[in-house]
XYZ file of C-alpha atoms in Angstrom:
778
model
C -0.191 -0.050 -0.108
C 3.140 2.219 -0.324
C 3.639 4.905 -2.966
C 7.057 5.848 -2.416
C 9.481 7.187 -5.337
C 7.650 10.391 -5.452
C 4.216 9.049 -6.513
C 1.185 9.210 -4.326
C -1.193 12.253 -2.644
C 1.859 13.867 -0.945
C 4.191 13.650 -3.827
C 6.007 16.936 -4.233
C 6.249 17.614 -0.444
C 9.106 18.226 1.001
C 9.183 16.586 5.156
C 12.156 17.471 7.496
C 12.149 15.565 10.724
C 14.055 17.344 13.534
C 15.374 15.012 16.186
C 17.527 16.424 18.613
C 18.352 15.361 22.403
C 15.721 12.624 22.037
C 16.216 8.900 22.196
C 14.521 6.643 19.374
C 13.754 4.382 22.259
C 11.938 6.453 24.211
C 10.003 8.254 21.710
C 9.106 4.949 20.157
C 6.548 5.476 17.134
C 6.205 8.835 17.513
C 9.545 10.124 16.271
C 9.614 8.087 13.251
C 6.392 6.776 12.187
C 4.840 10.073 11.040
C 7.955 10.644 8.339
C 7.554 6.994 7.476
C 3.995 7.511 6.335
C 4.795 10.557 4.492
C 7.376 8.869 2.753
C 5.184 6.058 1.801
C 2.542 8.309 0.701
C 5.121 10.047 -1.917
C 7.229 12.899 -0.025
C 10.676 13.564 0.108
C 11.473 12.942 3.830
C 14.682 14.440 5.492
C 15.704 12.859 8.780
C 17.880 15.248 10.851
C 19.677 13.960 14.085
C 22.482 15.260 15.953
C 26.305 13.678 15.452
C 26.116 11.885 18.882
C 23.320 9.225 19.094
C 21.695 8.787 22.219
C 23.623 5.742 23.611
C 20.626 3.667 24.941
C 19.596 3.226 21.303
C 22.621 1.423 20.052
C 21.206 -1.866 19.916
C 17.369 -0.689 18.777
C 17.145 -1.919 15.447
C 13.424 -0.405 14.834
C 14.984 2.210 12.379
C 15.669 -0.229 10.022
C 12.048 -0.093 9.273
C 10.910 2.981 9.997
C 13.711 5.162 8.206
C 14.074 3.005 5.016
C 12.983 5.830 2.644
C 14.425 8.840 4.411
C 17.878 11.084 3.775
C 19.569 11.292 7.048
C 21.543 14.340 7.678
C 23.348 14.621 10.778
C 24.505 17.975 12.289
C 24.799 19.854 15.278
C 24.391 22.940 13.439
C 20.959 25.039 14.229
C 21.843 27.142 11.216
C 22.127 24.343 8.891
C 19.024 22.839 10.219
C 17.183 26.011 9.438
C 18.617 26.320 6.483
C 17.312 22.957 5.485
C 13.549 24.183 6.591
C 13.584 27.155 4.459
C 11.993 25.355 1.542
C 10.350 22.598 3.567
C 6.854 22.086 3.319
C 6.403 20.385 6.712
C 8.911 19.817 9.699
C 8.078 17.484 12.840
C 10.170 18.626 15.835
C 11.120 17.039 18.689
C 13.259 17.589 21.994
C 13.549 19.444 24.945
C 13.063 23.355 24.866
C 17.029 24.298 25.477
C 17.489 22.404 21.935
C 14.540 23.484 20.001
C 12.994 26.794 20.777
C 16.360 28.336 22.196
C 18.161 27.448 19.447
C 15.722 29.338 16.804
C 13.958 26.033 15.917
C 10.491 27.182 17.383
C 7.612 27.724 15.262
C 7.678 31.679 15.434
C 11.233 31.827 14.353
C 10.974 29.268 11.585
C 7.445 30.631 9.889
C 9.136 34.294 9.662
C 11.573 32.700 7.599
C 8.896 30.536 6.005
C 5.549 31.444 6.258
C 4.038 28.648 4.381
C 5.693 26.054 6.638
C 3.352 23.692 8.691
C 5.219 23.101 11.890
C 4.712 20.057 14.238
C 6.267 19.907 17.501
C 6.436 16.919 20.158
C 6.943 18.615 23.617
C 8.128 16.847 26.687
C 4.850 15.926 28.522
C 3.016 18.418 30.830
C 0.444 17.966 33.237
C -0.137 19.588 36.908
C 2.554 16.685 38.425
C 4.888 18.543 36.254
C 7.098 17.806 32.965
C 8.352 14.046 32.147
C 11.217 13.391 29.621
C 10.507 12.070 26.237
C 10.745 8.201 27.188
C 7.119 6.473 26.968
C 8.124 4.494 30.194
C 8.431 7.336 32.272
C 5.191 8.925 30.819
C 2.942 5.657 31.312
C 4.509 5.329 34.835
C 3.527 8.745 36.074
C 0.179 8.536 34.765
C -0.573 5.245 36.311
C -1.031 3.253 33.052
C 1.539 0.539 34.261
C -1.259 -0.141 36.835
C -4.065 -0.739 34.535
C -3.827 -4.069 33.286
C -3.282 -7.416 35.293
C -0.352 -9.315 34.442
C 1.599 -12.914 35.473
C 2.784 -11.493 38.859
C 1.230 -8.795 41.233
C 2.148 -5.138 40.969
C 2.450 -2.817 38.097
C 3.696 -4.023 34.556
C 5.492 -2.630 31.550
C 2.430 -2.616 29.352
C 4.540 -3.327 26.062
C 1.299 -1.682 23.890
C 3.010 1.209 22.536
C 0.301 3.243 23.774
C 2.178 6.601 23.962
C 4.514 6.605 21.100
C 1.640 5.207 18.398
C -1.163 7.820 19.536
C 1.609 10.519 19.256
C 2.253 9.556 15.794
C -1.395 9.347 14.878
C -1.823 12.857 16.375
C 1.292 14.575 14.442
C 0.203 13.009 11.096
C -3.328 13.898 11.035
C -2.526 17.324 12.412
C 0.389 17.895 9.416
C -1.955 16.732 7.026
C -5.019 19.019 8.188
C -2.939 21.905 8.170
C -1.327 21.251 4.644
C -4.840 20.742 3.324
C -5.644 24.003 4.920
C -2.393 25.548 3.203
C -3.513 24.378 0.010
C -6.836 26.598 0.273
C -5.425 29.699 2.344
C -1.538 29.496 1.268
C -0.171 29.751 4.726
C 0.937 27.415 6.861
C 0.367 26.977 10.997
C 1.522 24.831 14.136
C 0.374 21.819 15.840
C 1.575 20.646 19.037
C 1.360 17.108 21.362
C 3.410 14.721 23.696
C 3.760 11.143 24.295
C 1.176 11.769 27.420
C -1.311 13.137 24.500
C -0.374 10.062 22.480
C -1.248 7.702 25.684
C -4.888 9.418 25.805
C -5.467 9.022 22.450
C -5.572 5.259 22.695
C -7.690 5.354 25.644
C -10.898 6.775 24.468
C -12.725 3.660 25.289
C -11.415 3.462 28.573
C -11.679 6.918 30.242
C -15.185 8.629 30.680
C -17.461 9.445 33.912
C -21.259 10.243 34.051
C -23.383 11.798 36.567
C -26.303 9.267 36.140
C -25.635 6.667 33.246
C -26.986 3.356 34.143
C -24.667 1.301 36.718
C -23.316 -1.254 33.981
C -22.315 1.854 32.042
C -20.645 3.782 34.817
C -19.426 0.216 36.205
C -17.333 0.049 33.027
C -15.331 3.324 33.319
C -15.208 2.859 36.995
C -13.646 -0.841 37.043
C -12.827 -1.783 33.588
C -13.952 -4.725 31.479
C -15.210 -8.196 32.864
C -15.705 -9.702 28.869
C -13.922 -12.839 28.793
C -10.986 -12.984 26.264
C -11.676 -16.198 24.146
C -7.958 -17.193 23.788
C -7.532 -20.769 24.112
C -4.801 -23.611 23.885
C -5.084 -26.452 21.461
C -3.724 -29.943 21.569
C -0.338 -28.770 19.721
C 0.166 -26.567 22.365
C -0.254 -23.404 20.072
C -2.776 -20.652 21.141
C -5.898 -19.570 19.033
C -8.019 -16.238 19.242
C -11.656 -16.723 18.707
C -14.327 -13.965 18.110
C -17.802 -14.269 17.452
C -19.261 -10.945 17.289
C -20.702 -11.298 13.889
C -24.469 -11.864 13.123
C -24.767 -15.888 14.012
C -21.107 -16.494 14.936
C -22.103 -16.920 18.468
C -24.805 -19.833 17.785
C -22.475 -21.271 15.122
C -19.637 -21.618 17.860
C -21.688 -23.242 20.262
C -22.882 -26.075 17.717
C -19.094 -26.571 16.839
C -18.015 -27.240 20.442
C -21.044 -29.142 21.193
C -22.437 -26.875 23.752
C -25.569 -26.246 24.919
C -27.580 -24.022 22.648
C -28.350 -20.507 23.908
C -32.216 -19.851 24.635
C -32.017 -16.416 24.860
C -28.619 -15.343 22.896
C -25.295 -13.339 22.912
C -26.243 -10.301 25.051
C -28.571 -12.050 27.394
C -25.694 -14.789 28.267
C -22.971 -11.622 28.419
C -25.572 -9.819 30.882
C -26.237 -12.598 33.255
C -22.509 -14.170 33.263
C -23.361 -17.437 31.310
C -20.822 -16.219 28.720
C -18.075 -16.360 31.057
C -19.009 -19.717 32.340
C -19.237 -20.694 28.710
C -15.949 -19.305 27.830
C -14.021 -21.352 30.776
C -15.722 -24.798 29.975
C -14.650 -23.888 26.309
C -10.991 -24.757 27.167
C -11.632 -28.440 27.217
C -12.935 -29.067 23.996
C -10.076 -26.712 22.103
C -7.357 -28.717 24.120
C -8.395 -31.856 22.063
C -7.390 -31.095 18.639
C -4.077 -29.105 17.207
C -4.969 -25.276 16.253
C -4.620 -25.583 12.366
C -7.780 -28.368 12.546
C -9.600 -25.978 14.837
C -8.960 -22.804 12.249
C -9.680 -25.079 9.391
C -13.208 -26.333 11.359
C -13.938 -22.787 12.656
C -13.564 -20.990 9.526
C -15.445 -23.564 7.757
C -18.428 -22.805 10.301
C -18.329 -19.036 9.576
C -16.549 -18.439 13.056
C -13.897 -15.982 13.059
C -10.087 -16.849 14.576
C -6.797 -16.138 14.280
C -3.595 -17.819 15.666
C -1.768 -16.028 18.016
C 1.701 -14.712 16.466
C 4.659 -13.050 17.731
C 5.138 -9.483 16.497
C 6.521 -9.560 12.961
C 5.710 -12.898 12.272
C 2.707 -11.981 10.296
C 5.012 -10.343 7.593
C 5.566 -14.005 5.949
C 1.624 -14.047 5.305
C 1.147 -14.192 1.698
C -1.831 -11.828 1.880
C 0.584 -8.805 2.983
C 2.853 -9.357 0.119
C 0.110 -9.400 -2.372
C -1.759 -6.377 -0.930
C 1.355 -4.307 -0.513
C 1.694 -4.236 3.343
C 4.997 -6.026 3.087
C 8.015 -4.473 1.359
C 11.318 -5.863 0.478
C 14.267 -4.080 0.560
C 18.025 -5.182 0.433
C 20.883 -4.092 2.804
C 24.585 -5.135 3.176
C 23.290 -8.458 1.200
C 20.601 -8.928 3.422
C 16.974 -9.276 2.196
C 14.698 -7.534 4.483
C 10.674 -7.747 4.530
C 9.347 -4.571 6.437
C 5.938 -3.058 6.778
C 4.418 -0.413 4.714
C 2.077 2.248 5.708
C -1.229 0.687 5.618
C -2.792 3.669 3.704
C -3.744 3.363 -0.021
C -4.905 6.960 -1.469
C -5.267 7.274 -5.348
C -7.720 9.241 -7.757
C -11.160 8.140 -8.477
C -11.909 7.866 -12.070
C -12.319 10.999 -13.986
C -16.012 12.094 -14.612
C -17.506 11.097 -18.029
C -16.216 13.234 -20.856
C -12.826 14.778 -18.941
C -9.377 13.152 -19.081
C -7.193 12.843 -15.735
C -5.201 15.830 -16.677
C -8.081 18.198 -17.570
C -9.590 16.980 -14.279
C -6.605 17.461 -12.433
C -6.071 21.221 -13.007
C -9.677 22.218 -12.082
C -9.865 24.466 -8.950
C -9.984 22.467 -5.859
C -13.577 21.589 -4.722
C -12.344 22.703 -1.032
C -12.607 26.578 -2.048
C -10.504 29.070 -4.149
C -6.730 28.471 -4.663
C -6.138 31.595 -2.609
C -7.679 33.905 -0.109
C -8.441 32.990 3.754
C -9.316 29.972 5.398
C -12.525 28.228 4.758
C -15.013 29.368 7.267
C -17.454 27.180 8.975
C -19.688 26.798 12.218
C -16.514 25.372 14.333
C -13.647 27.290 12.632
C -11.536 24.088 12.855
C -9.013 23.221 10.157
C -11.887 21.029 8.447
C -14.566 23.809 8.730
C -16.930 23.516 5.745
C -15.883 19.656 5.256
C -19.253 17.907 5.140
C -18.712 14.034 5.898
C -21.064 11.046 5.581
C -20.393 8.275 8.180
C -21.963 4.790 7.432
C -19.455 2.769 9.578
C -20.083 1.248 12.861
C -18.299 -0.301 15.833
C -15.012 1.496 16.283
C -12.628 2.058 13.938
C -14.697 3.792 10.901
C -16.668 6.090 13.640
C -13.424 7.102 15.640
C -12.220 8.347 12.122
C -15.050 10.214 11.285
C -14.818 11.929 15.037
C -11.158 12.914 14.213
C -12.638 14.779 11.449
C -15.334 16.321 13.577
C -12.861 17.328 16.389
C -10.980 18.991 13.467
C -14.099 21.065 12.553
C -15.948 18.518 9.977
C -19.867 18.383 10.013
C -20.304 14.876 10.457
C -23.681 13.125 9.670
C -23.769 9.532 11.506
C -25.910 7.116 9.408
C -27.119 4.042 11.443
C -30.289 2.029 11.264
C -33.675 2.883 12.650
C -32.796 0.775 15.725
C -29.438 2.260 16.128
C -25.787 0.795 15.203
C -24.478 -2.496 16.800
C -22.317 -0.720 19.240
C -25.030 1.381 20.900
C -25.058 -1.791 23.224
C -21.611 -0.974 24.317
C -21.973 2.623 25.661
C -18.378 3.348 26.253
C -17.754 2.742 22.522
C -20.539 5.134 21.449
C -19.062 7.642 23.801
C -15.482 7.576 22.414
C -16.353 7.295 18.872
C -19.292 9.620 18.083
C -18.858 13.095 19.849
C -19.597 15.949 17.594
C -21.753 14.133 15.025
C -25.331 14.544 13.565
C -27.187 11.123 13.412
C -29.616 10.467 10.783
C -31.391 6.742 11.555
C -32.327 5.172 8.350
C -32.769 1.729 6.748
C -30.331 2.453 3.624
C -31.303 -1.209 2.342
C -35.180 0.112 1.658
C -36.154 1.163 -1.724
C -37.652 4.107 -0.256
C -34.496 5.374 1.149
C -32.378 5.446 -2.066
C -33.222 8.977 -2.779
C -31.849 10.010 0.515
C -28.936 7.995 0.480
C -28.294 9.378 -3.240
C -28.374 13.044 -1.773
C -26.265 12.346 1.143
C -23.768 11.101 -1.201
C -24.103 13.994 -3.519
C -23.827 16.391 -0.449
C -20.803 14.796 0.913
C -17.011 15.758 0.713
C -16.111 12.457 2.490
C -17.806 9.149 2.585
C -16.455 6.504 5.064
C -17.801 3.003 5.766
C -15.946 0.039 7.392
C -18.655 -2.693 5.925
C -17.199 -6.128 4.935
C -15.521 -6.085 1.325
C -18.476 -6.709 -1.148
C -21.432 -5.308 1.449
C -20.946 -1.871 0.389
C -21.516 -2.655 -3.500
C -24.565 -4.595 -2.500
C -25.619 -1.186 -0.739
C -24.427 0.966 -3.516
C -22.319 2.882 -1.485
C -18.943 1.573 -2.872
C -16.338 3.969 -4.184
C -17.397 3.207 -7.993
C -20.997 3.932 -7.479
C -20.212 7.170 -5.346
C -17.808 8.455 -7.716
C -20.374 8.141 -10.623
C -22.887 10.305 -8.170
C -19.861 12.598 -6.764
C -16.773 12.465 -8.568
C -15.373 15.106 -6.026
C -15.650 13.095 -3.015
C -12.950 11.422 -1.055
C -14.263 7.748 -0.414
C -12.885 5.522 2.670
C -12.993 2.317 3.045
C -11.630 0.959 6.376
C -11.753 -2.679 6.231
C -10.380 -5.425 8.240
C -7.724 -7.292 5.776
C -8.022 -4.597 3.152
C -9.799 -4.576 -0.377
C -8.091 -7.142 -2.019
C -5.963 -10.595 -1.238
C -7.168 -13.792 -0.361
C -7.996 -12.531 3.187
C -9.699 -9.621 1.948
C -13.536 -11.003 2.605
C -12.719 -12.272 6.204
C -14.132 -10.403 9.177
C -12.000 -9.348 11.564
C -11.774 -7.084 15.120
C -9.550 -5.941 17.809
C -9.030 -9.130 19.702
C -8.429 -11.115 16.419
C -5.849 -8.359 15.292
C -4.263 -8.351 18.343
C -3.620 -12.100 18.278
C -2.215 -11.885 14.758
C -0.073 -8.856 14.888
C 1.681 -9.968 17.911
C 0.691 -7.358 20.416
C -1.029 -9.862 22.896
C 2.453 -11.831 22.933
C 4.250 -8.574 23.302
C 2.232 -7.578 26.420
C 2.504 -11.117 27.796
C 6.525 -11.043 27.803
C 9.038 -13.746 27.354
C 7.706 -17.516 27.558
C 4.275 -16.316 29.064
C 1.064 -16.961 27.909
C -0.356 -13.605 25.869
C -2.001 -10.820 27.960
C -5.013 -9.143 25.949
C -5.578 -5.523 26.263
C -9.209 -4.605 27.153
C -9.588 -1.147 26.050
C -9.492 -2.033 22.268
C -6.426 -0.614 21.337
C -6.337 -1.663 17.728
C -9.489 -0.560 16.922
C -8.632 2.606 18.005
C -5.463 2.478 15.972
C -7.726 1.480 13.126
C -9.712 4.878 13.578
C -6.448 6.950 13.551
C -5.076 5.227 10.659
C -8.395 5.798 8.646
C -8.548 9.426 9.548
C -4.941 9.887 8.493
C -6.177 8.355 5.182
C -9.016 10.771 4.626
C -6.899 13.733 5.405
C -4.021 12.507 3.123
C -7.201 12.171 0.469
C -8.767 15.551 1.281
C -5.105 17.398 0.902
C -4.917 15.474 -2.561
C -8.221 16.581 -3.661
C -7.286 20.374 -2.572
C -3.998 20.206 -4.763
C -5.777 18.291 -7.651
C -9.014 19.133 -7.831
C -9.760 15.071 -7.981
C -11.798 12.948 -6.067
C -9.676 10.401 -4.103
C -10.410 6.690 -2.957
C -8.627 5.782 0.405
C -8.399 2.091 1.427
C -7.094 1.204 5.189
C -6.990 -1.922 7.153
C -7.402 -2.946 10.720
C -4.548 -5.302 10.163
C -2.304 -2.645 8.699
C -2.787 -0.385 11.456
C -2.319 -3.153 14.241
C 0.807 -4.363 12.352
C 1.804 -0.621 12.508
C 2.295 -0.902 16.199
C 4.796 -3.574 15.652
C 6.526 -2.126 12.731
C 9.857 -1.883 14.253
C 9.995 -5.678 13.679
C 11.047 -7.159 10.236
C 12.418 -10.107 8.681
C 16.073 -10.363 7.478
C 16.853 -13.096 5.380
C 13.570 -14.757 6.858
C 14.395 -14.485 10.632
C 12.578 -12.098 12.863
C 14.554 -9.569 14.265
C 12.386 -7.683 16.732
C 14.438 -5.126 18.717
C 13.899 -4.735 22.664
C 11.442 -7.239 24.195
C 9.842 -7.807 27.237
C 10.870 -9.969 29.997
C 9.162 -12.859 31.273
C 8.508 -10.930 34.484
C 6.802 -8.093 32.713
C 9.599 -5.397 33.944
C 10.860 -3.512 30.830
C 13.557 -4.118 28.197
C 16.478 -4.353 30.296
C 18.362 -2.760 33.308
C 18.465 1.088 31.733
C 14.615 0.942 30.909
C 12.293 -0.936 33.276
C 10.140 -1.070 36.365
C 11.874 -2.103 39.735
C 10.616 -3.167 43.141
C 11.839 -1.641 46.016
C 12.159 -3.197 49.670
C 8.327 -1.722 50.798
C 6.777 -3.298 47.343
C 6.692 -0.047 45.753
C 7.594 0.319 42.041
C 9.511 2.702 39.986
C 10.437 3.191 36.516
C 14.271 3.824 35.760
C 15.813 5.103 32.752
C 19.402 5.505 32.112
C 20.165 6.823 28.493
C 23.925 7.481 28.506
C 27.155 6.023 29.704
C 27.465 9.181 31.856
C 24.137 8.244 33.690
C 25.495 4.595 34.068
C 28.825 5.700 35.838
C 26.305 7.941 38.444
C 24.037 4.512 38.946
C 27.461 2.647 39.808
C 28.088 5.149 42.392
C 24.829 4.893 44.478
C 24.875 2.611 47.504
C 24.558 -1.261 46.715
C 25.137 -0.920 43.056
C 28.891 -0.839 42.888
C 28.790 -4.473 41.356
C 27.210 -3.052 38.339
C 29.352 -3.775 35.347
C 31.728 -1.004 34.378
C 30.697 -1.691 30.484
C 27.346 0.276 29.714
C 24.992 -2.232 28.766
C 20.802 -0.680 29.333
C 19.108 -3.520 26.932
C 18.931 -6.952 26.807
C 19.675 -8.780 23.454
C 22.698 -6.587 22.416
C 25.602 -7.913 20.612
C 29.294 -8.360 21.738
C 28.290 -9.656 25.046
C 26.053 -6.883 26.109
C 22.847 -9.436 26.854
C 24.953 -11.282 29.565
C 26.104 -7.993 30.897
C 22.850 -6.344 30.759
C 21.275 -9.280 32.879
C 23.866 -9.390 35.148
C 23.388 -5.656 35.700
C 19.544 -6.345 36.595
C 20.346 -8.937 39.115
C 22.480 -6.044 40.547
C 20.110 -3.465 40.925
C 17.153 -5.830 41.849
C 19.323 -6.647 44.760
C 20.420 -2.700 45.696
C 16.946 -1.905 45.333
C 15.594 -4.105 47.585
C 17.426 -2.685 50.514
C 15.216 0.643 50.869
C 11.714 1.907 50.191
C 10.543 3.069 47.003
C 10.341 6.691 47.627
C 13.972 6.661 48.820
C 15.461 5.410 45.805
C 13.566 7.718 43.549
C 14.705 10.564 45.833
C 18.470 9.135 45.471
C 18.037 8.801 41.784
C 16.910 11.989 40.912
C 19.449 13.050 43.214
C 22.257 11.667 41.029
C 20.345 13.002 38.086
C 18.914 9.942 36.723
C 15.369 9.584 35.152
C 12.990 7.895 37.741
C 9.395 7.909 38.130
C 7.474 6.368 40.943
C 4.467 3.650 39.830
C 1.425 4.567 42.154
C -0.612 1.686 42.326
C -4.147 2.778 41.086
C -7.385 1.152 40.274
C -8.955 2.124 36.968
C -11.315 4.629 39.005
C -8.207 6.624 40.437
C -6.354 6.480 37.085
C -9.504 8.020 35.073
C -10.115 10.679 38.221
C -6.174 11.604 37.851
C -6.902 12.108 33.980
C -10.227 13.938 33.882
C -9.798 16.267 37.218
C -5.998 17.153 36.217
C -6.470 21.020 35.749
C -3.669 21.101 32.997
C -5.420 18.495 31.203
C -8.560 20.752 31.410
C -6.683 23.878 30.391
C -5.092 22.142 27.090
C -8.836 20.849 26.045
C -7.561 17.007 27.107
C -10.855 16.736 28.771
C -14.147 17.624 27.377
C -17.411 17.825 29.633
C -20.569 18.495 28.337
C -24.494 17.040 29.034
C -25.856 13.710 27.498
C -29.852 13.248 27.552
C -29.532 10.014 29.561
C -26.292 10.362 31.307
C -26.622 13.731 32.722
C -23.151 15.737 33.040
C -20.438 13.600 30.963
C -16.555 13.818 30.846
C -14.551 11.975 28.787
C -10.808 12.552 27.014
C -11.730 15.352 24.522
C -10.333 16.309 21.107
C -6.516 16.074 21.474
C -5.307 17.998 18.026
C -4.102 21.307 19.406
C -3.638 23.481 16.090
C -3.560 26.908 15.040
C -3.733 29.549 14.236
C -7.239 28.794 15.152
C -10.119 29.864 12.697
C -13.225 31.542 13.989
C -15.579 29.857 15.923
C -15.809 27.904 19.440
C -14.196 24.478 18.395
C -15.804 21.006 17.711
C -19.335 20.378 18.894
C -19.266 18.506 22.115
C -22.561 16.318 22.128
C -22.978 12.611 21.702
C -26.227 12.068 19.226
C -29.166 9.816 19.969
C -30.374 7.321 17.538
C -31.916 9.700 14.586
C -31.730 12.687 17.023
C -31.347 14.951 13.721
C -33.005 13.059 10.965
C -35.638 15.640 10.030
C -33.212 18.221 9.963
C -30.819 16.539 7.784
C -33.668 15.495 5.486
C -34.846 19.153 5.417
C -31.166 20.326 4.503
C -31.149 17.640 1.631
C -34.127 19.439 0.013
C -36.551 17.002 1.347
C -40.511 18.453 1.534
C -42.218 18.061 4.698
C -44.808 15.359 2.767
C -41.431 13.448 1.641
C -40.233 13.572 5.108
C -43.562 12.090 6.858
C -43.738 9.438 4.489
C -40.481 8.276 5.396
C -41.206 8.343 9.158
C -44.401 6.752 8.643
C -42.959 3.955 6.576
C -40.538 3.728 9.524
C -37.719 4.068 6.838
C -36.625 7.096 8.891
C -36.652 7.381 12.601
C -36.593 10.700 14.412
C -35.986 10.478 18.260
């Protein structure tokens, strides 16, 4: 799905990454994946680094995948960096204030030299507790994220989910594309800023909320977390399989295949009464009787979705990835590497009949005039005036549309009269439907077709996540929509992509956690996998789809042509593990979590103190290692700097020796005392406070800095009263006129009549649709 070589929606753009005074390990995906995505979408990407790399990154191999199509410039001369930016279109800047703003690399200094520059800044994380350095482990430790998942031992764990790094990468990429699209219509640049802390929040929308009077089961989820079983089973050959039956009829089919008692009341009743959990436990026995391949064959033949549980990077050998362009092949030093491509495909829709592609390409952009002020709109956001029709359901598609709403677009949610399937899971609705208007309509009914076609003609963006083939049957596929509205950006956020041998297979968060290696990564070396309960891959799928749509809107604004966008949940999930790759057929993962789920090695992990308290420690360089050796009890630490396990030239053995020394030393005093000693020695340490879900969410929602920066949204919801959640996270400027995105959760069909009226339907036509129950008005 990669464009490369100057071909794609971002062809002609020059994007510069300025990475100063930071660590590739610490920034994780945030410091590299935005540039990788831009390169895959056709931009020229230059990566500027210092002449002295951070020492802890020496054995981190992720850059081979992330920087594969970038040109690297090593310099410590701020003037040389500024000169590189004089003709850049966009810049992504990382690092502490003294190495950025004080060296003339801040937005105001650079924009004076290049007014068209789009500037995105990843700042050190700031909350009311203070600033945290750009290391994902430290950010997540201070926030309490390390206490939010039960591991294989008591106490907090290193949650190897790439939460802060992936979320920050999504925020940076969406912001830059939205600013570039506005620049195409206004001629001026702009700025955006985020942090690893914001990135962590971007992945937790289905986890954090608080309501005044929601039903006990809804508020209970936000307060205590999910009790939903994982449906992960060990088979006769000791291999693990992940099962999912959320699709229509799958529950009954699975029960039948396993020979269990039929369900008289159905899936949702069994879930609410606890019978589902009881079934999940007793299903362990039948799965243990046959090998995994046999179960996969039987379940798929019966129409039940399932996937093998793999390690990070293993899926790159699946032929489906090569056929669909998700797997790239590169050669380096005589080695053959297989790497992940950015999971986004953007290409022009067919030109309208009677015009040539070249003629269509020079017509005025439909987003507005080629010059002049920014497009005005009711919200004043970067996408003010952009109209979106959201036919999607569940999480990934709806979240993509919500991101567009957060950026100022007018989004109409199209759902069936009974409401979309995820209405039963209120937390998902809260996380993915904010700021939209709802029209409830049976889009398959013949009487609804004029309404559907009116919506398609009204839209700048159409998004859906139906299984491959369904959109064609409903006549909202790219070809049909292009015939009705050739200027549209059409996005299909599928499970496995629109083509290839697995295109029509179902997928969801749990299945992709298994297939992409996330469950094994979080479980740690030699352990059973651990599933994340806050659907992080669905959330990633939504952000990736939003990135694709924004790339399509940028291409439309610069070429005047409608665009087709394809993304996949599989690709979004693999993106979280994209630092892993295959070299000559062997898996190269980089740092990996240990069996005790503490971290990557002595210089990047959690430690337990004498009083049972835990803290995170990061030792990024040799100087810090020397200071650490000088502390009481740490004198036996090897003199050679060995911060991570798995290093070459004997460093793995030294790292393991160092861990044993430090574990013994830290067991001699309380955690608070050790954190104080470490900080006094100039080392990076953060205490990990044990906190349940309720304390964790209150720390986020009640933090005054979070409220000041807009990280928390508060508004009234009809059935819940006062409601609070993670708010719109993109922070961009200069701001347009208006008060920002609409803060509301739409009821089923709450805006049906209003939308139909805007589309030009007469009162009698609307009444007929309501009377025939084709349309529902709340």
